[in-house]
Amino acid sequence: MATGRSHRPATRSRGIPEATVARLPLYLRALTALSERSVPTVSSEELAAAAGVNSAKLRKDFSYLGSYGTRGVGYDVEYLVYQISRELGLTQDWPVVIVGIGNLGAALANYGGFASRGFRVAALLDADTALAGRLVAGLPVRHIDELESIVADNQVSIGVIATPAGAAQEVTDRLVAAGVTSILNFAPTVLSVPDGVDVRKVDLSIELQILAFHEQRKAGEDDRQEPDGDVPAVMPA
């Protein structure tokens, strides 16, 4: 669902292509599920199927990590979980601020997957003074005027924007000026950021429109395949 724009080179410092980086969370999710079932090893074919990629691409991706598996045995699940988590930076705690605590922002704050994946919600911010002090997911909502001090005090480098589109750029500018270098944007707008700042955009309406396109195309194909009731399917000789 997430689409994004990176202001860093297409290949990262360790020589791992961005396309491979984008697939690492898919592998980690599949591996975590295997680990929870106490599965010790997995073949490239099984893991590729679980992650929704082909096995040749998976083996190529893992070669960038220096992990080649063992012929006839496969990959060690626990070691791969550690290796990919380390590569993604998930072996350390990442403080995150969420800006915009409407329905979407509150839902994100209540999402339990952040903590289990190494992300700690350090603060919830909103411009509405009526929300200040209200508890959401066990955290008090704080006014946007505190943004800079919160970023500095918590050493925040990742910001999540769930504001209306009209407020998103101003919030982005303040986050960047405060030292945030990565932004996850849920606002339906394109953000302008300086070099060295990464933006990942999640736009649910765009994803639904793409699905609508595919549904329309499938419906059109069905219409073409159905013979007209007034015309015989096979013309008489």
mmCIF file of C-alpha atoms in Angstrom:
data_model
loop_
_atom_site.group_PDB
_atom_site.id
_atom_site.type_symbol
_atom_site.label_atom_id
_atom_site.label_comp_id
_atom_site.label_asym_id
_atom_site.label_seq_id
_atom_site.Cartn_x
_atom_site.Cartn_y
_atom_site.Cartn_z
ATOM 1 C CA MET A 1 0.000 0.000 0.000
ATOM 2 C CA ALA A 2 2.763 2.377 0.831
ATOM 3 C CA THR A 3 4.308 4.254 -1.988
ATOM 4 C CA GLY A 4 7.139 6.643 -1.521
ATOM 5 C CA ARG A 5 9.818 8.913 -2.739
ATOM 6 C CA SER A 6 13.341 8.720 -1.497
ATOM 7 C CA HIS A 7 15.857 11.533 -1.634
ATOM 8 C CA ARG A 8 18.728 9.115 -1.162
ATOM 9 C CA PRO A 9 20.399 7.114 -3.931
ATOM 10 C CA ALA A 10 18.477 4.135 -5.327
ATOM 11 C CA THR A 11 21.126 1.846 -3.847
ATOM 12 C CA ARG A 12 21.887 2.086 -0.162
ATOM 13 C CA SER A 13 25.347 2.429 1.383
ATOM 14 C CA ARG A 14 25.802 -1.310 1.859
ATOM 15 C CA GLY A 15 24.855 -1.971 -1.760
ATOM 16 C CA ILE A 16 21.303 -3.186 -1.086
ATOM 17 C CA PRO A 17 18.863 -1.952 -3.775
ATOM 18 C CA GLU A 18 15.781 -0.078 -2.589
ATOM 19 C CA ALA A 19 13.541 -2.694 -4.247
ATOM 20 C CA THR A 20 15.146 -5.344 -2.037
ATOM 21 C CA VAL A 21 14.749 -3.156 1.049
ATOM 22 C CA ALA A 22 11.034 -2.813 0.241
ATOM 23 C CA ARG A 23 10.679 -6.619 0.255
ATOM 24 C CA LEU A 24 12.574 -7.235 3.508
ATOM 25 C CA PRO A 25 9.525 -6.455 5.706
ATOM 26 C CA LEU A 26 7.537 -9.041 3.716
ATOM 27 C CA TYR A 27 10.164 -11.681 4.425
ATOM 28 C CA LEU A 28 10.338 -10.662 8.071
ATOM 29 C CA ARG A 29 6.578 -10.954 8.500
ATOM 30 C CA ALA A 30 6.570 -14.448 6.985
ATOM 31 C CA LEU A 31 9.594 -15.502 9.035
ATOM 32 C CA THR A 32 8.083 -14.164 12.252
ATOM 33 C CA ALA A 33 4.980 -16.270 11.639
ATOM 34 C CA LEU A 34 7.201 -19.340 11.147
ATOM 35 C CA SER A 35 9.192 -18.528 14.275
ATOM 36 C CA GLU A 36 5.995 -18.258 16.321
ATOM 37 C CA ARG A 37 5.148 -21.801 15.173
ATOM 38 C CA SER A 38 8.662 -22.975 16.187
ATOM 39 C CA VAL A 39 9.589 -23.859 12.590
ATOM 40 C CA PRO A 40 13.415 -24.168 12.592
ATOM 41 C CA THR A 41 14.198 -23.971 8.861
ATOM 42 C CA VAL A 42 12.424 -22.972 5.668
ATOM 43 C CA SER A 43 13.191 -23.491 1.983
ATOM 44 C CA SER A 44 13.429 -20.554 -0.400
ATOM 45 C CA GLU A 45 10.353 -21.816 -2.248
ATOM 46 C CA GLU A 46 8.247 -21.989 0.936
ATOM 47 C CA LEU A 47 9.380 -18.608 2.181
ATOM 48 C CA ALA A 48 8.913 -16.980 -1.225
ATOM 49 C CA ALA A 49 5.356 -18.295 -1.423
ATOM 50 C CA ALA A 50 4.588 -16.995 2.076
ATOM 51 C CA ALA A 51 5.999 -13.568 1.178
ATOM 52 C CA GLY A 52 4.319 -13.401 -2.234
ATOM 53 C CA VAL A 53 7.491 -13.256 -4.353
ATOM 54 C CA ASN A 54 9.282 -15.754 -6.582
ATOM 55 C CA SER A 55 12.072 -17.849 -5.119
ATOM 56 C CA ALA A 56 14.762 -16.604 -7.523
ATOM 57 C CA LYS A 57 14.112 -13.014 -6.445
ATOM 58 C CA LEU A 58 14.186 -14.058 -2.778
ATOM 59 C CA ARG A 59 17.544 -15.802 -3.163
ATOM 60 C CA LYS A 60 18.931 -12.732 -4.939
ATOM 61 C CA ASP A 61 17.639 -10.458 -2.161
ATOM 62 C CA PHE A 62 19.178 -12.633 0.538
ATOM 63 C CA SER A 63 22.520 -12.676 -1.270
ATOM 64 C CA TYR A 64 22.768 -8.938 -0.545
ATOM 65 C CA LEU A 65 22.526 -9.824 3.147
ATOM 66 C CA GLY A 66 25.249 -12.434 2.824
ATOM 67 C CA SER A 67 22.768 -15.216 3.564
ATOM 68 C CA TYR A 68 22.722 -18.124 1.127
ATOM 69 C CA GLY A 69 21.051 -20.905 3.097
ATOM 70 C CA THR A 70 22.147 -24.548 3.162
ATOM 71 C CA ARG A 71 21.485 -26.897 0.269
ATOM 72 C CA GLY A 72 18.940 -29.510 1.243
ATOM 73 C CA VAL A 73 18.161 -27.731 4.512
ATOM 74 C CA GLY A 74 17.102 -24.194 3.629
ATOM 75 C CA TYR A 75 17.375 -21.075 5.752
ATOM 76 C CA ASP A 76 17.621 -20.907 9.519
ATOM 77 C CA VAL A 77 14.453 -19.058 10.512
ATOM 78 C CA GLU A 78 15.693 -17.481 13.756
ATOM 79 C CA TYR A 79 18.929 -16.300 12.210
ATOM 80 C CA LEU A 80 17.106 -14.727 9.267
ATOM 81 C CA VAL A 81 14.698 -12.966 11.634
ATOM 82 C CA TYR A 82 17.690 -11.474 13.438
ATOM 83 C CA GLN A 83 19.573 -10.679 10.231
ATOM 84 C CA ILE A 84 16.673 -8.891 8.536
ATOM 85 C CA SER A 85 15.668 -7.107 11.743
ATOM 86 C CA ARG A 86 19.222 -5.825 12.095
ATOM 87 C CA GLU A 87 19.325 -4.692 8.457
ATOM 88 C CA LEU A 88 16.023 -2.831 8.866
ATOM 89 C CA GLY A 89 17.223 -1.204 12.084
ATOM 90 C CA LEU A 90 14.639 -2.990 14.194
ATOM 91 C CA THR A 91 17.090 -4.198 16.836
ATOM 92 C CA GLN A 92 16.897 -0.748 18.412
ATOM 93 C CA ASP A 93 14.053 1.413 19.685
ATOM 94 C CA TRP A 94 12.697 4.065 17.279
ATOM 95 C CA PRO A 95 10.676 6.860 18.920
ATOM 96 C CA VAL A 96 7.819 8.047 16.683
ATOM 97 C CA VAL A 97 5.487 11.039 16.899
ATOM 98 C CA ILE A 98 2.007 10.980 15.394
ATOM 99 C CA VAL A 99 0.642 14.356 14.323
ATOM 100 C CA GLY A 100 -3.101 14.694 13.804
ATOM 101 C CA ILE A 101 -5.219 12.739 16.273
ATOM 102 C CA GLY A 102 -8.503 12.528 14.421
ATOM 103 C CA ASN A 103 -10.099 9.183 13.629
ATOM 104 C CA LEU A 104 -7.113 7.961 11.591
ATOM 105 C CA GLY A 105 -4.470 9.282 13.971
ATOM 106 C CA ALA A 106 -6.240 7.718 16.947
ATOM 107 C CA ALA A 107 -6.473 4.397 15.108
ATOM 108 C CA LEU A 108 -2.739 4.535 14.376
ATOM 109 C CA ALA A 109 -1.998 5.337 18.012
ATOM 110 C CA ASN A 110 -3.963 2.253 19.058
ATOM 111 C CA TYR A 111 -2.194 -0.003 16.555
ATOM 112 C CA GLY A 112 -0.348 -2.674 18.531
ATOM 113 C CA GLY A 113 2.034 -3.495 15.701
ATOM 114 C CA PHE A 114 4.276 -0.494 16.323
ATOM 115 C CA ALA A 115 5.727 -1.694 19.617
ATOM 116 C CA SER A 116 6.166 -5.284 18.462
ATOM 117 C CA ARG A 117 8.211 -4.084 15.497
ATOM 118 C CA GLY A 118 10.555 -1.760 17.344
ATOM 119 C CA PHE A 119 8.647 1.522 17.148
ATOM 120 C CA ARG A 120 7.694 3.405 20.303
ATOM 121 C CA VAL A 121 5.046 6.111 20.039
ATOM 122 C CA ALA A 122 6.709 8.911 21.976
ATOM 123 C CA ALA A 123 3.933 11.478 21.634
ATOM 124 C CA LEU A 124 0.580 12.307 20.041
ATOM 125 C CA LEU A 125 0.202 15.855 18.735
ATOM 126 C CA ASP A 126 -2.767 17.863 17.494
ATOM 127 C CA ALA A 127 -3.564 21.514 16.792
ATOM 128 C CA ASP A 128 -6.978 21.272 18.454
ATOM 129 C CA THR A 129 -6.679 22.668 21.980
ATOM 130 C CA ALA A 130 -9.845 20.771 22.937
ATOM 131 C CA LEU A 131 -7.938 17.495 22.487
ATOM 132 C CA ALA A 132 -5.003 18.506 24.703
ATOM 133 C CA GLY A 133 -4.699 16.180 27.671
ATOM 134 C CA ARG A 134 -7.158 13.611 26.347
ATOM 135 C CA LEU A 135 -5.842 10.056 26.662
ATOM 136 C CA VAL A 136 -5.544 8.074 23.437
ATOM 137 C CA ALA A 137 -3.974 4.628 23.596
ATOM 138 C CA GLY A 138 -2.744 5.493 27.094
ATOM 139 C CA LEU A 139 -0.943 8.662 25.978
ATOM 140 C CA PRO A 140 -2.093 12.249 26.537
ATOM 141 C CA VAL A 141 -2.616 14.266 23.382
ATOM 142 C CA ARG A 142 -0.277 17.248 23.400
ATOM 143 C CA HIS A 143 -0.604 20.515 21.520
ATOM 144 C CA ILE A 144 1.305 20.986 18.285
ATOM 145 C CA ASP A 145 3.159 23.916 19.873
ATOM 146 C CA GLU A 146 5.190 21.321 21.791
ATOM 147 C CA LEU A 147 6.410 19.593 18.625
ATOM 148 C CA GLU A 148 9.958 20.915 18.624
ATOM 149 C CA SER A 149 10.632 20.208 22.300
ATOM 150 C CA ILE A 150 9.129 16.711 22.057
ATOM 151 C CA VAL A 151 11.274 15.832 19.036
ATOM 152 C CA ALA A 152 14.402 17.072 20.810
ATOM 153 C CA ASP A 153 13.647 15.480 24.194
ATOM 154 C CA ASN A 154 12.812 12.070 22.709
ATOM 155 C CA GLN A 155 15.379 12.122 19.886
ATOM 156 C CA VAL A 156 12.608 11.477 17.388
ATOM 157 C CA SER A 157 13.686 10.806 13.815
ATOM 158 C CA ILE A 158 10.385 9.420 12.431
ATOM 159 C CA GLY A 159 7.161 11.402 12.173
ATOM 160 C CA VAL A 160 3.719 10.133 11.156
ATOM 161 C CA ILE A 161 1.384 12.697 9.596
ATOM 162 C CA ALA A 162 -2.357 12.029 9.823
ATOM 163 C CA THR A 163 -3.551 15.622 9.451
ATOM 164 C CA PRO A 164 -5.884 17.090 6.822
ATOM 165 C CA ALA A 165 -4.136 17.776 3.524
ATOM 166 C CA GLY A 166 -4.032 21.535 4.068
ATOM 167 C CA ALA A 167 -1.992 21.246 7.255
ATOM 168 C CA ALA A 168 0.409 18.513 6.159
ATOM 169 C CA GLN A 169 3.118 20.647 4.522
ATOM 170 C CA GLU A 170 3.406 23.031 7.468
ATOM 171 C CA VAL A 171 3.653 20.080 9.851
ATOM 172 C CA THR A 172 6.280 18.520 7.596
ATOM 173 C CA ASP A 173 8.341 21.705 7.565
ATOM 174 C CA ARG A 174 8.265 21.890 11.360
ATOM 175 C CA LEU A 175 9.159 18.211 11.773
ATOM 176 C CA VAL A 176 12.105 18.540 9.399
ATOM 177 C CA ALA A 177 13.312 21.763 11.027
ATOM 178 C CA ALA A 178 13.156 20.001 14.390
ATOM 179 C CA GLY A 179 15.397 17.196 13.136
ATOM 180 C CA VAL A 180 13.005 14.515 11.861
ATOM 181 C CA THR A 181 14.467 12.801 8.798
ATOM 182 C CA SER A 182 11.804 10.190 7.954
ATOM 183 C CA ILE A 183 8.090 10.809 7.456
ATOM 184 C CA LEU A 184 5.156 8.466 6.973
ATOM 185 C CA ASN A 185 2.436 10.532 5.309
ATOM 186 C CA PHE A 186 -1.243 9.584 5.484
ATOM 187 C CA ALA A 187 -2.445 13.008 4.336
ATOM 188 C CA PRO A 188 -3.829 13.046 0.763
ATOM 189 C CA THR A 189 -1.203 15.414 -0.587
ATOM 190 C CA VAL A 190 2.333 15.414 -1.962
ATOM 191 C CA LEU A 191 4.922 16.734 0.479
ATOM 192 C CA SER A 192 7.987 18.748 -0.401
ATOM 193 C CA VAL A 193 11.069 17.867 1.652
ATOM 194 C CA PRO A 194 14.790 18.633 1.383
ATOM 195 C CA ASP A 195 17.463 16.125 0.423
ATOM 196 C CA GLY A 196 18.225 13.669 3.202
ATOM 197 C CA VAL A 197 14.583 13.327 4.263
ATOM 198 C CA ASP A 198 12.668 10.189 3.286
ATOM 199 C CA VAL A 199 8.918 10.237 2.744
ATOM 200 C CA ARG A 200 6.642 7.212 2.486
ATOM 201 C CA LYS A 201 3.083 7.946 1.416
ATOM 202 C CA VAL A 202 0.032 5.862 2.280
ATOM 203 C CA ASP A 203 -3.071 6.944 0.360
ATOM 204 C CA LEU A 204 -6.052 4.655 0.923
ATOM 205 C CA SER A 205 -8.217 6.431 -1.654
ATOM 206 C CA ILE A 206 -5.633 5.883 -4.383
ATOM 207 C CA GLU A 207 -5.401 2.195 -3.545
ATOM 208 C CA LEU A 208 -9.204 1.902 -3.717
ATOM 209 C CA GLN A 209 -9.247 3.690 -7.068
ATOM 210 C CA ILE A 210 -6.686 1.226 -8.428
ATOM 211 C CA LEU A 211 -8.846 -1.663 -7.212
ATOM 212 C CA ALA A 212 -11.880 -0.028 -8.843
ATOM 213 C CA PHE A 213 -9.964 0.106 -12.136
ATOM 214 C CA HIS A 214 -9.222 -3.616 -11.945
ATOM 215 C CA GLU A 215 -12.832 -4.406 -11.031
ATOM 216 C CA GLN A 216 -14.072 -2.380 -13.992
ATOM 217 C CA ARG A 217 -11.637 -4.133 -16.311
ATOM 218 C CA LYS A 218 -12.721 -7.562 -15.061
ATOM 219 C CA ALA A 219 -16.374 -6.603 -15.489
ATOM 220 C CA GLY A 220 -15.643 -5.474 -19.058
ATOM 221 C CA GLU A 221 -13.925 -8.767 -19.831
ATOM 222 C CA ASP A 222 -16.930 -10.676 -18.478
ATOM 223 C CA ASP A 223 -19.270 -8.617 -20.671
ATOM 224 C CA ARG A 224 -17.205 -9.380 -23.755
ATOM 225 C CA GLN A 225 -17.189 -13.091 -22.976
ATOM 226 C CA GLU A 226 -20.975 -13.300 -22.577
ATOM 227 C CA PRO A 227 -22.718 -13.836 -25.932
ATOM 228 C CA ASP A 228 -25.563 -11.504 -26.827
ATOM 229 C CA GLY A 229 -28.849 -13.277 -26.225
ATOM 230 C CA ASP A 230 -30.223 -12.108 -29.608
ATOM 231 C CA VAL A 231 -27.279 -13.473 -31.578
ATOM 232 C CA PRO A 232 -26.612 -17.226 -31.789
ATOM 233 C CA ALA A 233 -23.232 -18.258 -30.428
ATOM 234 C CA VAL A 234 -22.629 -20.280 -33.631
ATOM 235 C CA MET A 235 -23.949 -18.935 -36.922
ATOM 236 C CA PRO A 236 -25.730 -21.488 -39.145
ATOM 237 C CA ALA A 237 -23.868 -22.561 -42.264
#
